[in-house]
Amino acid sequence: MRTIAKAEESISIQRSFEAFFLKAYVLSERIPDSESSVYVIQLLEEALRCPSDGLRKGQALSNLASVYVDVDKIDNAIDCYTNALNIKHTQAYQGLARVYHLKEQRKLAYDEVTKLIEKAK
């Protein structure tokens, strides 16, 4: 709770990427339900509107995609992972593979894992 209060205080002072991201992270670690997931999505979308570097934006996009998967918005998750890859956030290959696996698109899932392995070399 203390972390959430600090994030809320930070948001009230300055609407920064870090404050929105921190609050979303803390809330997403709690027991997920549809109401809190909707709020986490809003916080991450707000964070993405704030200035930040590519690494942080990529992490926020991947986290947002993961929440979209949790609420069964698979196409939104694919968009987020794709956007994360466009800014060179290579961890998104793993998330994209997971989404394709959930959609039973095994070939696409395999392709994404292969890309991740290639990037790791």
N, CA and C of each residue as an Amber inpcrd file, in Angstrom:
protein
   363
   0.8110000  -1.1880000   0.0000000   0.0000000   0.0000000   0.0000000
   0.8650000   1.2660000   0.0000000   1.9620000   1.2010000   0.7030000
   2.8450000   2.3600000   0.7880000   3.3750000   2.7330000  -0.5920000
   3.7000000   1.7420000  -1.4160000   4.2070000   1.9990000  -2.7590000
   3.1390000   2.6750000  -3.6140000   1.9080000   2.2190000  -3.4960000
   0.8120000   2.8240000  -4.2540000   0.6350000   4.2890000  -3.8440000
   0.7050000   4.5560000  -2.5450000   0.5610000   5.9300000  -2.0700000
   1.6690000   6.8130000  -2.6350000   2.8900000   6.2930000  -2.6810000
   4.0030000   7.0660000  -3.2450000   3.7730000   7.3320000  -4.7370000
   3.2880000   6.3190000  -5.4550000   3.0150000   6.4960000  -6.8810000
   1.9120000   7.5280000  -7.0930000   0.8590000   7.4710000  -6.2820000
  -0.2320000   8.4440000  -6.3970000   0.2550000   9.8540000  -6.0920000
   1.1080000   9.9880000  -5.0910000   1.6690000  11.2980000  -4.7620000
   2.5030000  11.8220000  -5.9330000   3.2980000  10.9450000  -6.5010000
   4.1380000  11.3230000  -7.6380000   3.2810000  11.7450000  -8.8330000
   2.2000000  11.0190000  -9.0910000   1.2950000  11.3630000 -10.1950000
   0.6650000  12.7290000  -9.9530000   0.3000000  13.0110000  -8.6910000
  -0.3340000  14.3030000  -8.3950000   0.6460000  15.4690000  -8.5660000
   1.9320000  15.2100000  -8.3510000   2.9560000  16.2550000  -8.5050000
   3.3290000  16.4310000  -9.9720000   3.6320000  15.3220000 -10.5950000
   4.0370000  15.3560000 -12.0090000   3.5920000  14.0580000 -12.6630000
   2.8520000  14.1790000 -13.7200000   2.3480000  12.9990000 -14.4280000
   3.4980000  12.3930000 -15.2270000   4.2530000  11.5150000 -14.5750000
   5.4360000  10.9460000 -15.2080000   5.2240000   9.4860000 -15.5780000
   6.0070000   9.0380000 -16.5470000   5.9840000   7.6460000 -16.9670000
   6.2110000   6.7410000 -15.7660000   7.2420000   7.0570000 -14.9890000
   7.6350000   6.1960000 -13.8670000   6.5220000   6.0490000 -12.8400000
   5.8180000   7.1350000 -12.5460000   4.7460000   7.0700000 -11.5520000
   3.5920000   6.1870000 -12.0230000   3.1610000   6.3810000 -13.2580000
   2.0750000   5.5440000 -13.7930000   2.5120000   4.0740000 -13.8830000
   3.7440000   3.8550000 -14.3410000   4.2540000   2.4930000 -14.4970000
   4.3400000   1.7990000 -13.1420000   4.8590000   2.4990000 -12.1390000
   4.9900000   1.9200000 -10.8020000   3.6270000   1.5430000 -10.2300000
   2.6730000   2.4350000 -10.3520000   1.3410000   2.1450000  -9.8130000
   0.7170000   0.9540000 -10.5460000   0.8600000   0.9190000 -11.8550000
   0.3250000  -0.2090000 -12.6290000   0.9990000  -1.5160000 -12.2180000
   2.3070000  -1.4590000 -12.0220000   3.0530000  -2.6670000 -11.6370000
   2.5650000  -3.2010000 -10.2910000   2.4490000  -2.3130000  -9.3120000
   2.0150000  -2.7330000  -7.9770000   0.6070000  -3.3190000  -8.0340000
  -0.2940000  -2.6520000  -8.7460000  -1.6750000  -3.1540000  -8.8330000
  -1.7550000  -4.4850000  -9.5780000  -0.9080000  -4.6660000 -10.5800000
  -0.9640000  -5.9110000 -11.3490000  -0.4320000  -7.1020000 -10.5580000
   0.3520000  -6.8330000  -9.5250000   0.8890000  -7.9060000  -8.6920000
  -0.1400000  -8.4550000  -7.7100000  -1.1890000  -7.7110000  -7.4820000
  -2.2680000  -8.1780000  -6.6160000  -3.0780000  -9.2310000  -7.3550000
  -4.0420000  -9.8110000  -6.6610000  -4.9050000 -10.8060000  -7.3010000
  -5.6530000 -10.1230000  -8.4380000  -5.4100000 -10.5920000  -9.6750000
  -6.0480000  -9.9080000 -10.8100000  -7.5480000 -10.2040000 -10.8950000
  -8.2920000  -9.1670000 -11.1360000  -9.7010000  -9.3140000 -11.4720000
  -9.9660000  -8.3530000 -12.6200000 -11.1140000  -8.4610000 -13.2250000
 -11.3660000  -7.6640000 -14.4280000 -11.3650000  -6.1670000 -14.1310000
 -11.8680000  -5.7710000 -12.9700000 -11.9060000  -4.3440000 -12.6380000
 -10.4990000  -3.7740000 -12.4550000  -9.6470000  -4.4760000 -11.7120000
  -8.2900000  -3.9680000 -11.5180000  -7.4930000  -4.0510000 -12.8120000
  -7.7670000  -5.0470000 -13.6420000  -7.0760000  -5.1540000 -14.9270000
  -7.3960000  -3.9660000 -15.8300000  -8.6510000  -3.5350000 -15.8280000
  -9.0450000  -2.3700000 -16.6240000  -8.2900000  -1.1320000 -16.1330000
  -8.1520000  -1.0010000 -14.8230000  -7.4330000   0.1420000 -14.2630000
  -5.9350000   0.0760000 -14.6010000  -5.3560000  -1.1090000 -14.5250000
  -3.9420000  -1.2820000 -14.8860000  -3.7340000  -0.9190000 -16.3560000
  -4.6480000  -1.3270000 -17.2110000  -4.5640000  -0.9700000 -18.6400000
  -4.5680000   0.5490000 -18.7920000  -5.4670000   1.2250000 -18.1010000
  -5.5460000   2.6940000 -18.1770000  -4.2430000   3.3350000 -17.7120000
  -3.6690000   2.8250000 -16.6220000  -2.4180000   3.3770000 -16.1010000
  -1.2640000   3.1820000 -17.0810000  -1.1810000   1.9910000 -17.6580000
  -0.0970000   1.7380000 -18.6120000  -0.2640000   2.5570000 -19.8810000
  -1.4970000   2.7190000 -20.3410000  -1.7350000   3.5710000 -21.5140000
  -1.3490000   5.0140000 -21.2070000  -1.6310000   5.4630000 -19.9960000
  -1.2440000   6.8220000 -19.5870000   0.2830000   6.9380000 -19.5080000
   0.9320000   5.9180000 -18.9860000   2.4030000   5.9120000 -18.9210000
   3.0000000   6.0290000 -20.3170000   2.4200000   5.3210000 -21.2680000
   2.9430000   5.3370000 -22.6360000   2.7830000   6.7020000 -23.3120000
   1.8860000   7.5390000 -22.8090000   1.7150000   8.8950000 -23.3550000
   2.7850000   9.8580000 -22.8270000   3.4790000   9.4500000 -21.7650000
   4.5050000  10.2900000 -21.1500000   5.8650000  10.0490000 -21.8070000
   6.7150000  11.0640000 -21.7960000   8.0630000  10.8680000 -22.3520000
   8.8410000   9.8250000 -21.5550000   9.5730000   8.9920000 -22.2610000
  10.4470000   7.9960000 -21.6460000  11.3230000   7.3950000 -22.7250000
  12.2770000   6.5690000 -22.3140000  13.1640000   5.9500000 -23.2950000
  12.5460000   4.6630000 -23.8500000  13.1530000   4.1550000 -24.9000000
  12.6370000   2.9740000 -25.5850000  12.5740000   1.7330000 -24.7100000
  13.5670000   1.5580000 -23.8430000  13.5810000   0.3830000 -22.9740000
  12.3640000   0.3740000 -22.0530000  12.0930000   1.5010000 -21.4280000
  10.9440000   1.5780000 -20.5230000   9.6230000   1.4590000 -21.2780000
   9.5450000   2.1100000 -22.4240000   8.3150000   2.0140000 -23.2280000
   8.0870000   0.5700000 -23.6640000   9.1640000  -0.0960000 -24.0600000
   9.0430000  -1.4970000 -24.4620000   8.5480000  -2.3760000 -23.3350000
   9.0640000  -2.1470000 -22.1270000   8.6060000  -2.9100000 -20.9690000
   7.1480000  -2.6220000 -20.6640000   6.7560000  -1.3550000 -20.7640000
   5.3480000  -0.9980000 -20.5190000   4.4320000  -1.6470000 -21.5560000
   4.8570000  -1.6500000 -22.8140000   4.0590000  -2.2970000 -23.8660000
   3.9300000  -3.7920000 -23.6140000   5.0200000  -4.4270000 -23.1810000
   4.9660000  -5.8630000 -22.8820000   4.0570000  -6.1400000 -21.6890000
   4.1450000  -5.3010000 -20.6590000   3.2610000  -5.4710000 -19.5050000
   1.7990000  -5.2620000 -19.8970000   1.5630000  -4.2490000 -20.7180000
   0.2000000  -3.9800000 -21.1920000  -0.3210000  -5.1710000 -21.9980000
   0.5140000  -5.7170000 -22.8520000   0.1150000  -6.8890000 -23.6390000
  -0.2480000  -8.0550000 -22.7330000   0.5370000  -8.2620000 -21.6950000
   0.2750000  -9.3610000 -20.7610000  -1.0770000  -9.1910000 -20.0700000
  -1.4140000  -7.9710000 -19.6960000  -2.7220000  -7.7140000 -19.0780000
  -3.8380000  -7.9450000 -20.0950000  -3.5990000  -7.5200000 -21.3330000
  -4.5910000  -7.7800000 -22.3820000  -4.8360000  -9.2830000 -22.5450000
  -3.7870000 -10.0800000 -22.4560000  -3.9520000 -11.5370000 -22.5370000
  -4.8250000 -12.0110000 -21.3740000  -4.5560000 -11.4750000 -20.1870000
  -5.3270000 -11.8730000 -18.9990000  -6.8170000 -11.5820000 -19.1380000
  -7.1640000 -10.5240000 -19.8780000  -8.5900000 -10.1760000 -20.0480000
  -9.1130000 -10.6260000 -21.4130000  -8.3510000 -11.4920000 -22.0540000
  -8.7420000 -12.1290000 -23.3140000  -8.9200000 -11.1370000 -24.4710000
  -8.0640000 -10.1360000 -24.5010000  -8.0370000  -9.1990000 -25.6330000
  -6.7450000  -9.4830000 -26.4130000  -6.7460000 -10.6270000 -27.0630000
  -5.5510000 -11.1660000 -27.7110000  -5.0430000 -10.2570000 -28.8330000
  -5.9400000  -9.7290000 -29.6360000  -5.4950000  -8.8710000 -30.7380000
  -4.8230000  -7.5970000 -30.2250000  -5.3200000  -7.0530000 -29.1140000
  -4.6730000  -5.8910000 -28.5020000  -3.2720000  -6.2700000 -28.0110000
  -3.1510000  -7.4640000 -27.4580000  -1.8500000  -7.9400000 -26.9810000
  -0.8610000  -8.0580000 -28.1410000  -1.3190000  -8.5910000 -29.2560000
  -0.4530000  -8.7110000 -30.4360000   0.0290000  -7.3280000 -30.8710000
  -0.8680000  -6.3540000 -30.8940000  -0.4850000  -4.9850000 -31.2630000
   0.5860000  -4.4360000 -30.3190000   0.4070000  -4.6430000 -29.0230000
   1.3790000  -4.1410000 -28.0450000   2.7430000  -4.8040000 -28.2200000
   2.7420000  -6.1260000 -28.3600000   4.0200000  -6.8270000 -28.5480000
   4.6980000  -6.3800000 -29.8430000   3.9210000  -6.1930000 -30.8870000
   4.4790000  -5.7340000 -32.1650000   5.0770000  -4.3400000 -32.0190000
   4.3790000  -3.4500000 -31.3250000   4.9080000  -2.1100000 -31.0800000
   6.1770000  -2.1540000 -30.2370000   6.2180000  -3.0480000 -29.2700000
   7.4270000  -3.2040000 -28.4460000   8.6020000  -3.6790000 -29.3100000
   8.3350000  -4.5900000 -30.2220000   9.3940000  -5.0640000 -31.1240000
   9.8610000  -3.9530000 -32.0560000   8.9500000  -3.0860000 -32.4490000
   9.3180000  -1.9680000 -33.3230000  10.2910000  -1.0000000 -32.6580000
  10.3140000  -0.9880000 -31.3290000  11.2930000  -0.1510000 -30.6310000
  12.3970000  -1.0090000 -30.0070000  12.5850000  -2.1930000 -30.6070000
  13.7140000  -3.0750000 -30.2740000  13.6450000  -3.7000000 -28.8810000
  12.4540000  -3.9300000 -28.3710000  12.2930000  -4.6090000 -27.0790000
  12.1730000  -6.1140000 -27.3600000  13.3110000  -6.7850000 -27.3930000
  13.3610000  -8.1690000 -27.8720000  12.6130000  -9.1610000 -26.9800000
  12.3720000  -8.8410000 -25.7140000  11.5950000  -9.7390000 -24.8600000
  10.1920000  -9.9610000 -25.4080000   9.7250000  -9.0360000 -26.2180000
   8.3750000  -9.1370000 -26.7670000   8.2210000 -10.3470000 -27.6890000
   9.3190000 -10.8620000 -28.2350000   9.2220000 -12.0730000 -29.0560000
   8.6160000 -13.2170000 -28.2430000   9.0410000 -13.3360000 -26.9960000
   8.5280000 -14.4020000 -26.1330000   7.0320000 -14.2200000 -25.8830000
   6.6190000 -12.9940000 -25.5930000   5.2030000 -12.7300000 -25.3670000
   4.3680000 -12.9770000 -26.6090000   4.9060000 -12.5640000 -27.7520000
   4.1950000 -12.7750000 -29.0080000   4.0640000 -14.2710000 -29.3080000
   5.1130000 -15.0180000 -29.0090000   5.0460000 -16.4780000 -29.1890000
   3.9560000 -17.0760000 -28.2970000   3.8730000 -16.5880000 -27.0770000
   2.8380000 -17.0750000 -26.1450000   1.4400000 -16.8020000 -26.6940000
   1.2440000 -15.5990000 -27.2200000  -0.0670000 -15.2280000 -27.7560000
  -0.4240000 -16.1130000 -28.9530000   0.5340000 -16.3090000 -29.8380000
   0.2620000 -17.1730000 -30.9980000  -0.0160000 -18.6080000 -30.5620000
   0.6640000 -19.0400000 -29.5150000   0.3990000 -20.3800000 -28.9840000
  -1.0380000 -20.4600000 -28.4470000  -1.4670000 -19.4200000 -27.7330000
  -2.8430000 -19.3890000 -27.2210000  -3.8670000 -19.4020000 -28.3450000
  -3.5030000 -18.7840000 -29.4550000  -4.4070000 -18.7570000 -30.6170000
  -4.2760000 -20.0250000 -31.4730000  -3.4450000 -20.9570000 -30.9800000
  -3.1720000 -22.2240000 -31.6710000  -2.5680000 -22.0100000 -33.0560000
  -1.7640000 -20.9690000 -33.1680000  -1.0200000 -20.6890000 -34.3920000
   0.4330000 -21.0950000 -34.1370000   0.6420000 -22.4070000 -34.1410000
   1.9310000 -22.9930000 -33.7330000   3.1010000 -22.5220000 -34.5890000
   2.9040000 -22.3880000 -35.8720000   3.9870000 -21.9710000 -36.7660000
   4.4460000 -20.5630000 -36.4280000   3.5000000 -19.6650000 -36.2340000
   3.8570000 -18.2980000 -35.8680000   4.5380000 -18.2520000 -34.4990000
   4.0630000 -19.0570000 -33.5590000   4.6960000 -19.1260000 -32.2370000
   6.1390000 -19.6000000 -32.3650000   6.3460000 -20.6320000 -33.1550000
   7.6960000 -21.1710000 -33.3860000   8.5880000 -20.1040000 -34.0240000
   8.0560000 -19.3760000 -34.9890000   8.8340000 -18.3290000 -35.6640000
   9.2900000 -17.2550000 -34.6810000   8.4200000 -16.8640000 -33.7630000
   8.7780000 -15.8250000 -32.7880000   9.8410000 -16.3110000 -31.8140000
   9.7360000 -17.5520000 -31.3760000  10.7540000 -18.1150000 -30.4890000
  12.0900000 -18.2100000 -31.2300000  12.0440000 -18.5840000 -32.4810000
  13.2650000 -18.6630000 -33.2990000  13.9240000 -17.2800000 -33.4100000
  13.1220000 -16.2510000 -33.6200000  13.6610000 -14.8930000 -33.6900000
  14.3140000 -14.4960000 -32.3720000  13.6930000 -14.8690000 -31.2710000
  14.2470000 -14.5530000 -29.9530000  15.5970000 -15.2370000 -29.7710000
  15.6660000 -16.4880000 -30.1590000  16.9290000 -17.2340000 -30.0410000
  18.0110000 -16.6000000 -30.9180000  17.6370000 -16.2080000 -32.1140000
  18.5990000 -15.5570000 -33.0310000  19.1200000 -14.2490000 -32.4470000
  18.2380000 -13.4770000 -31.8250000  18.6430000 -12.2060000 -31.2250000
  19.5790000 -12.4300000 -30.0420000  19.4060000 -13.5570000 -29.3450000
  20.2230000 -13.8570000 -28.1660000  21.6430000 -14.2920000 -28.5200000
  21.8460000 -14.6920000 -29.7570000  23.1850000 -15.1650000 -30.1690000
  24.1740000 -14.0510000 -30.2840000
